[in-house]
Coordinates of C-alpha atoms in Angstrom, one line a residue:
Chain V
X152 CA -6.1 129.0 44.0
X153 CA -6.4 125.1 44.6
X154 CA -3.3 125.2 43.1
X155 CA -1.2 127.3 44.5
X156 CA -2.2 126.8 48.1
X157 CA -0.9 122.6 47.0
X158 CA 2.6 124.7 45.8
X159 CA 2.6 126.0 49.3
X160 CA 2.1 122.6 50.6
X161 CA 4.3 120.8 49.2
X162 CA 7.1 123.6 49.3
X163 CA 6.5 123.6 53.0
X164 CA 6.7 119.8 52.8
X165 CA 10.0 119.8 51.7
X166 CA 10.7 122.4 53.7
X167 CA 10.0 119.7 56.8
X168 CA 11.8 117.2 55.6
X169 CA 14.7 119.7 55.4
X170 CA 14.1 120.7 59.2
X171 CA 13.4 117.2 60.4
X172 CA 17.1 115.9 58.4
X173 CA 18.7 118.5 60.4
X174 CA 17.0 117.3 63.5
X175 CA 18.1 113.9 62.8
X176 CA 21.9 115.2 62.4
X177 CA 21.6 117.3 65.3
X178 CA 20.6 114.8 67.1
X179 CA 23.4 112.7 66.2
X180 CA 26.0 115.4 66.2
X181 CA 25.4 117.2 69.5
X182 CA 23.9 115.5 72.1
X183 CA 22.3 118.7 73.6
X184 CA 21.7 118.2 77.7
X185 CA 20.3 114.7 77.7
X186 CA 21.9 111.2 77.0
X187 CA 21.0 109.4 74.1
X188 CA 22.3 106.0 74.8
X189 CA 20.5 105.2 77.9
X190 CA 21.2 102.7 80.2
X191 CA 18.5 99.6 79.2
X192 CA 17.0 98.0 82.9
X193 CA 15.3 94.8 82.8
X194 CA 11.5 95.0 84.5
X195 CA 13.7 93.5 87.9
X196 CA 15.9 96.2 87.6
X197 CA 18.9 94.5 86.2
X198 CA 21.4 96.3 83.7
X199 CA 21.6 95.3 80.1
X200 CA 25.1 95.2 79.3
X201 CA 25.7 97.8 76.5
X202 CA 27.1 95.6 73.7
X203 CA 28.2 98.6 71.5
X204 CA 30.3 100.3 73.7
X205 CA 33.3 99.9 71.7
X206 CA 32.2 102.3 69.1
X207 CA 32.4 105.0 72.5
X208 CA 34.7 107.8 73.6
X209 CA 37.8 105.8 75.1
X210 CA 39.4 107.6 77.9
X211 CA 42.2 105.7 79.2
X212 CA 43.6 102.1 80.6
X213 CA 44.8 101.7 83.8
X214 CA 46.6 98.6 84.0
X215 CA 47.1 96.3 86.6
X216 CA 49.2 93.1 85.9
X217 CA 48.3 90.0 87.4
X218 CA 52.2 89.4 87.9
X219 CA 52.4 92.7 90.1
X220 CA 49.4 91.7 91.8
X221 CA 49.9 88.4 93.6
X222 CA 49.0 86.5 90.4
X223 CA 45.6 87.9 90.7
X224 CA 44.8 91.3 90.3
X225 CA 41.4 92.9 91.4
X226 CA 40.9 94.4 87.5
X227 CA 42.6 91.8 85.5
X228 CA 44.5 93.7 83.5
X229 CA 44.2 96.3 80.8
X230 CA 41.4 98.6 82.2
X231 CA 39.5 99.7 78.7
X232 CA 37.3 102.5 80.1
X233 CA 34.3 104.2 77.8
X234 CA 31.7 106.7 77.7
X235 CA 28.8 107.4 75.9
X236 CA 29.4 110.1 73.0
X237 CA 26.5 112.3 74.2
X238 CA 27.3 112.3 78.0
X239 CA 31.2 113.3 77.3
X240 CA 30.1 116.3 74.9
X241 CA 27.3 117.1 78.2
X242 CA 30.6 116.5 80.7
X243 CA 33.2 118.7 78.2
X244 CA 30.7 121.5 78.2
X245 CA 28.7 121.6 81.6
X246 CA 31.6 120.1 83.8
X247 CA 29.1 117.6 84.8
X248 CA 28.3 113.8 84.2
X249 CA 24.8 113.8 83.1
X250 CA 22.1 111.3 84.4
X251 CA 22.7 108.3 82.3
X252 CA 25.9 108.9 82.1
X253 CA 27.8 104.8 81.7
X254 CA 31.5 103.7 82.0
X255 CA 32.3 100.4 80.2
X256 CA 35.7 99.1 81.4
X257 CA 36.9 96.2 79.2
X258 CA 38.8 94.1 81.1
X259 CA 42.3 92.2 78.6
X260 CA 44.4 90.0 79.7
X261 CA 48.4 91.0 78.3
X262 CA 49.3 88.9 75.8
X263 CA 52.0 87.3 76.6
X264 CA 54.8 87.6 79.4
X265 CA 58.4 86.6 79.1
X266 CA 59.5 88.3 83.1
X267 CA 58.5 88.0 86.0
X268 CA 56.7 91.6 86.2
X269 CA 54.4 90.1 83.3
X270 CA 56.0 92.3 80.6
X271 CA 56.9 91.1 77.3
X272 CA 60.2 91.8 74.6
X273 CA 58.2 93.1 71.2
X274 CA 59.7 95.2 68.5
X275 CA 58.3 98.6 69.8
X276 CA 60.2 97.3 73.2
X277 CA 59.7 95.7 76.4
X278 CA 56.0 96.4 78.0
X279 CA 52.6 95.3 78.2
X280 CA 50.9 94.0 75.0
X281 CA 46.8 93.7 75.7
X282 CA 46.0 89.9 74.5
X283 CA 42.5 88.2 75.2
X284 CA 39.6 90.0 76.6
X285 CA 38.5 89.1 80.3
X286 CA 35.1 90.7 81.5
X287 CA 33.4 93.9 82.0
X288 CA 32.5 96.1 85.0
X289 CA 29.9 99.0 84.4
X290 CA 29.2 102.1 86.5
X291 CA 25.9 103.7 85.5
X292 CA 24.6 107.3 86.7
X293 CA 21.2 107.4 88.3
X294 CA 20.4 109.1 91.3
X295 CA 17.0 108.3 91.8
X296 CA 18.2 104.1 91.6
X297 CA 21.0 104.6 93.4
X298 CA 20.7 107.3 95.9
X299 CA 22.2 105.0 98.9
X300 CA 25.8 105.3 97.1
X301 CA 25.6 109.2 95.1
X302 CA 24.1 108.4 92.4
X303 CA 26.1 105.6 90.9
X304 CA 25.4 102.0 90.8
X305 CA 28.2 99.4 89.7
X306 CA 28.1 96.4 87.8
X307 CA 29.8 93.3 87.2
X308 CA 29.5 90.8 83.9
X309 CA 32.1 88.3 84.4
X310 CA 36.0 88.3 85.1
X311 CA 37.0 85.4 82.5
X312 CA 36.5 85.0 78.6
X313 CA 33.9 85.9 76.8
X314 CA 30.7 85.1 76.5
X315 CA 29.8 87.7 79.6
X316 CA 26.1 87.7 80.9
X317 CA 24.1 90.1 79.4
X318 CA 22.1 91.2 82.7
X319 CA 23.7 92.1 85.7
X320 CA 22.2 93.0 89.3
X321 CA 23.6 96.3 90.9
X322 CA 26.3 95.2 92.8
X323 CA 26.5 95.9 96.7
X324 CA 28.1 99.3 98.6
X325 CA 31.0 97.7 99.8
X326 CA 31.5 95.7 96.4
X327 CA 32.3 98.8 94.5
X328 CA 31.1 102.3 95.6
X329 CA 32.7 102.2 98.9
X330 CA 36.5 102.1 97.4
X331 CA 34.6 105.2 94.7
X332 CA 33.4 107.0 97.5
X333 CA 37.0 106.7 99.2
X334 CA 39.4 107.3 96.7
X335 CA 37.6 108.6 93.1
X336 CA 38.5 112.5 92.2
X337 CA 35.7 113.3 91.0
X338 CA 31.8 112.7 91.3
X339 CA 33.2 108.7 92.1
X340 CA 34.8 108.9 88.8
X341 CA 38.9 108.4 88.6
X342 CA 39.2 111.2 86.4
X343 CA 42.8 111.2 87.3
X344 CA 43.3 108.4 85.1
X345 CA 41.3 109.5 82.2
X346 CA 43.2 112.6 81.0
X347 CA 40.7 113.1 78.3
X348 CA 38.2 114.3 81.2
X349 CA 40.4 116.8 83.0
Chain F
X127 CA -0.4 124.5 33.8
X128 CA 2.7 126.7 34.9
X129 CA 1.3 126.2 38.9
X130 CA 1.0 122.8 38.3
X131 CA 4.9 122.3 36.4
X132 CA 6.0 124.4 39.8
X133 CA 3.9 121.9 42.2
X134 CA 5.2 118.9 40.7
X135 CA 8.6 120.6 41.2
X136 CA 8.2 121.5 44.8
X137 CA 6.8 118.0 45.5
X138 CA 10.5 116.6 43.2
X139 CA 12.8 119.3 45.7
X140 CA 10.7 117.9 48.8
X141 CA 11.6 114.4 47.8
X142 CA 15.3 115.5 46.3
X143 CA 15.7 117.2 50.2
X144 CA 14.7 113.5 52.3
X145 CA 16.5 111.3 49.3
X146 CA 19.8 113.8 50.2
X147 CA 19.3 113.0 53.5
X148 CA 19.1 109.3 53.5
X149 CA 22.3 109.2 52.0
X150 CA 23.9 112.0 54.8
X151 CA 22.6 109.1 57.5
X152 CA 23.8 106.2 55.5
X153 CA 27.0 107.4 55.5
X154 CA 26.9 107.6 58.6
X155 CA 25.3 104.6 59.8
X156 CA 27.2 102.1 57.3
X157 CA 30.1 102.9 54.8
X158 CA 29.5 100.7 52.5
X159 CA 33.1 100.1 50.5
X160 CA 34.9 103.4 51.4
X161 CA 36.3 105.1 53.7
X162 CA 34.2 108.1 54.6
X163 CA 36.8 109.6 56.8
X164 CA 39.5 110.3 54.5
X165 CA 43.2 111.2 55.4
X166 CA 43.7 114.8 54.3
X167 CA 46.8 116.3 52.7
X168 CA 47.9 119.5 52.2
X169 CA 49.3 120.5 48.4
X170 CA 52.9 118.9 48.8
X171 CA 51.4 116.0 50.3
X172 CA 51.7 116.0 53.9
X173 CA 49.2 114.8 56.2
X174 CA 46.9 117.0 58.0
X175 CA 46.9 115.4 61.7
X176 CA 43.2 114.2 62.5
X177 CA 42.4 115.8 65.5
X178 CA 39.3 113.8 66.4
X179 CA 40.6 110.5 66.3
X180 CA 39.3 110.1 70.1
X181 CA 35.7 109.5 68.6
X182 CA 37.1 106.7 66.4
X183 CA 37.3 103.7 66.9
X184 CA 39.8 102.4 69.7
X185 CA 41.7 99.1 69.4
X186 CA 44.4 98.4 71.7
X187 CA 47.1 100.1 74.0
X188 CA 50.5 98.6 74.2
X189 CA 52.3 99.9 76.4
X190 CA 56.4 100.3 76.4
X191 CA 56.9 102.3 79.8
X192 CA 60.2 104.2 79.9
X193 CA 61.6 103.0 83.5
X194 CA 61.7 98.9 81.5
X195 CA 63.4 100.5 78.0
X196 CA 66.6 102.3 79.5
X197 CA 64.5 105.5 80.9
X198 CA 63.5 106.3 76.8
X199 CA 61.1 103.7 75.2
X200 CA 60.8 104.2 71.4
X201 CA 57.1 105.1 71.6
X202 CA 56.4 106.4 75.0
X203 CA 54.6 104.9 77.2
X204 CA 51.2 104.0 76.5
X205 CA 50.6 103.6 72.7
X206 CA 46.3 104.0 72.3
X207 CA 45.6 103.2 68.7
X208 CA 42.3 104.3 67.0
X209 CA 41.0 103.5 63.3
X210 CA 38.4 105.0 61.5
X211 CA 34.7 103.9 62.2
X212 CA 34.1 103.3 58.3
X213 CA 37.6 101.7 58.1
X214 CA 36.7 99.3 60.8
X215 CA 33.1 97.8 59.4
X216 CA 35.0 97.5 56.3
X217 CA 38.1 95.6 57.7
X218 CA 35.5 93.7 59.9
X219 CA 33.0 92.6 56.8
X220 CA 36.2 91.9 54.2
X221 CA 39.4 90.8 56.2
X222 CA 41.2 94.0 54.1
X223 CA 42.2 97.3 55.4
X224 CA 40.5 99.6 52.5
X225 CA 42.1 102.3 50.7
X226 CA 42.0 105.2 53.3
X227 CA 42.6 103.2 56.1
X228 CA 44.3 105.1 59.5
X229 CA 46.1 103.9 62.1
X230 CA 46.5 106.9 64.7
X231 CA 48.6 105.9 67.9
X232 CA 48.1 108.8 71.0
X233 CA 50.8 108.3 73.2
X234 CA 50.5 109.1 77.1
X235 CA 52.6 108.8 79.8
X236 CA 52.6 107.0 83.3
X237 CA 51.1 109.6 85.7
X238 CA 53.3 108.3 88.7
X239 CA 56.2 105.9 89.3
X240 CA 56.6 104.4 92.7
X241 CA 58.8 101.8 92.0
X242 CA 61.9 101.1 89.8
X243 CA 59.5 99.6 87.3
X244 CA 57.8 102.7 86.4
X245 CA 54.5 101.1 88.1
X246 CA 52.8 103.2 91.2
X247 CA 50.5 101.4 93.6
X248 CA 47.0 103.0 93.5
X249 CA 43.4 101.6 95.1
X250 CA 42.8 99.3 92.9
X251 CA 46.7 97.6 92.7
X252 CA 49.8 98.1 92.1
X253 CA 50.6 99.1 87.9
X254 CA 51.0 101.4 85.3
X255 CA 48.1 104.4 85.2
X256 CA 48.0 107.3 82.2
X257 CA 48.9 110.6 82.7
X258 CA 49.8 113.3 80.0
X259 CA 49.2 113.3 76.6
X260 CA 52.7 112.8 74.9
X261 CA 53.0 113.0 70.8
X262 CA 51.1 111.0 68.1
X263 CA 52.2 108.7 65.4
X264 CA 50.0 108.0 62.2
X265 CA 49.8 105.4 59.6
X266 CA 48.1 105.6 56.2
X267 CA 46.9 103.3 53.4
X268 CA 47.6 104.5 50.2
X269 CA 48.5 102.3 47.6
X270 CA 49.2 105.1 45.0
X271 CA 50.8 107.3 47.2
X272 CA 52.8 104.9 49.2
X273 CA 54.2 102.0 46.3
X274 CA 57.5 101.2 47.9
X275 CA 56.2 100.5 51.9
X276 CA 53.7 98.1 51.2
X277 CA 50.8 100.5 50.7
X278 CA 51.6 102.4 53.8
X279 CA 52.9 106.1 54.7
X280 CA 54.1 107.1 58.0
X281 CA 53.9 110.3 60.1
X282 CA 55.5 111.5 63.7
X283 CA 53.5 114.4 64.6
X284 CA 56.3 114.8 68.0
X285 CA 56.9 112.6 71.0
X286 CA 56.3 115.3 73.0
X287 CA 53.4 117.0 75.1
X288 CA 50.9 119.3 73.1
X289 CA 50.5 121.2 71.0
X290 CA 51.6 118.7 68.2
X291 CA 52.0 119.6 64.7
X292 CA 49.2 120.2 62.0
X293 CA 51.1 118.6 59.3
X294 CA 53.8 116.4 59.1
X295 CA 55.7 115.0 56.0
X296 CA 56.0 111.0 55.6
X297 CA 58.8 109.4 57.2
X298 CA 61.5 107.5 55.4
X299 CA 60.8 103.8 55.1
X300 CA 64.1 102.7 57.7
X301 CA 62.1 104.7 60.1
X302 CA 58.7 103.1 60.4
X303 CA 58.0 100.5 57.6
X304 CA 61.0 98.4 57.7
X305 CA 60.2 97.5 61.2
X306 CA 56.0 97.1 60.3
X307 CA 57.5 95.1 57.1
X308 CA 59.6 92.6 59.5
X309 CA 57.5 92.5 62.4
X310 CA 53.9 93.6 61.8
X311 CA 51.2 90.5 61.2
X312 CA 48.5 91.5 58.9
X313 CA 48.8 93.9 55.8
X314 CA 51.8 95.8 57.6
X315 CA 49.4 96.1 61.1
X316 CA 50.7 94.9 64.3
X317 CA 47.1 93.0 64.5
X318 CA 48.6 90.7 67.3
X319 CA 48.4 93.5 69.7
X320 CA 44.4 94.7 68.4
X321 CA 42.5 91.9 69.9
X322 CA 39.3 93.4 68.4
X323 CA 41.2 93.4 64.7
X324 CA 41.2 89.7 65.2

């Protein structure tokens, strides 16, 4: 009896590892309603920058040349924007951007300009070609830190070369949100530009 | 002695089940030498398109708008290339693009032009934004299948909006190669442009 009630233990102990492996899978297939790569706060409330954001959902880049722009544009240039895996599964099915919810935007400088407009002669034709990275602004979801500007709070780790900072204070209203509240189509996201979240 | 054979063979499943599933998140987590995302063809070796090459790994968008290439730029406009996650730790940890290796370029268009230029002026400057999805070009490595381009096969899935095709045959070499063979700067890549190849 000893015996058989150990079969039923360990059968049922494989039978957990089983469960929990498909947990684990889940877990990393299908986000279900919450956001698994949280935004990280320092104990003063400052951001952590997120520094693999690369391996994200990329949804689009804006690009404003420095050459169009006065010789200094406000994004300098390629816009890079990113999102967590699990909040764009919770955003494709619900509609919604889910607390937590973070937008990386790589700043890149274009490589190389040969007009005045800043574009470039390559062998694919005459354009933009992205060249050296050039900072990173960050727009994190959380209503109950940021309830003075919906929800969002916006971040900035450096317009220049790398290295950025690592920990950035929420910038102010009229910084960022202001021109969010004022012109972004949707829940202060410029989901006009990001075609992969229409 | 039977219980006891069937025990020890529960407790051998129960280990057989977690072992099985260390090596489900390993591949996941790190791919070790090979590409774990494998280009598929079909049985008169075409290549199946990859249709979720947006949660790979994105390296770049040149862009080549239409208004500076005589209103019809080779690869219109905005060329965003992604590469396999695996592919990517391995090229990162060797300096090679392994066996497997694929290049898929989305192409999207400007959403707006408000000046001769093809750039629009939006809040945050005046440039070049994306707008709709517009055909998909795809590169392979594959030494065996591929001897006389360097390694590399070549695929036009349409410059055109969706639906794209589900298969497409590879492309003779004056069409793609011979311009990745004169121009490209790594292993047939246009690495100059993929700052985060470098």
């Amino acid at each position: 009896m000893k015996a058989k009630f150990s079969l039923i233990g360990a059968s049922l102990l494989g039978a957990l590892a089983l469960a929990a492996c498909e947990v684990i899978n889940t877990a990393d297939a299908d986000a279900g309603d919450t956001v698994v790569e949280k935004p990280q706060f320092t104990a003063d409330g400052q951001l952590v920058r997120p520094e693999n954001y690369y391996e994200w959902i990329y949804v689009g880049s804006p690009l404003t040349p420095n050459a169009l722009n006065g010789g200094e544009a406000g994004f300098p240039e390629f816009h890079n924007v990113y999102i967590q895996p699990s909040a764009y599964k919770i955003y494709k099915k619900t509609g919604v951007f889910p607390e937590g919810t973070i937008f990386y935007k790589e700043l890149q400088l274009v490589l190389r300009s040969d007009h005045e407009d800043g574009s470039a002669n390559e062998a694919s034709g005459r354009g933009y070609f992205p060249g050296a990275f050039n900072g990173a602004d960050v727009a994190v979801k959380d209503s109950a830190r940021f309830p003075d500007t919906n929800g969002w709070g916006y971040f900035n780790f450096g317009h220049h070369a790398p290295p950025l900072a690592k920990t950035a204070k929420a910038l102010p209203a009229e910084a960022c949100a202001a021109c969010h509240i004022a012109s972004a189509t949707k829940d202060m996201v410029f989901t006009k530009f990001y075609t992969r979240l229409q």
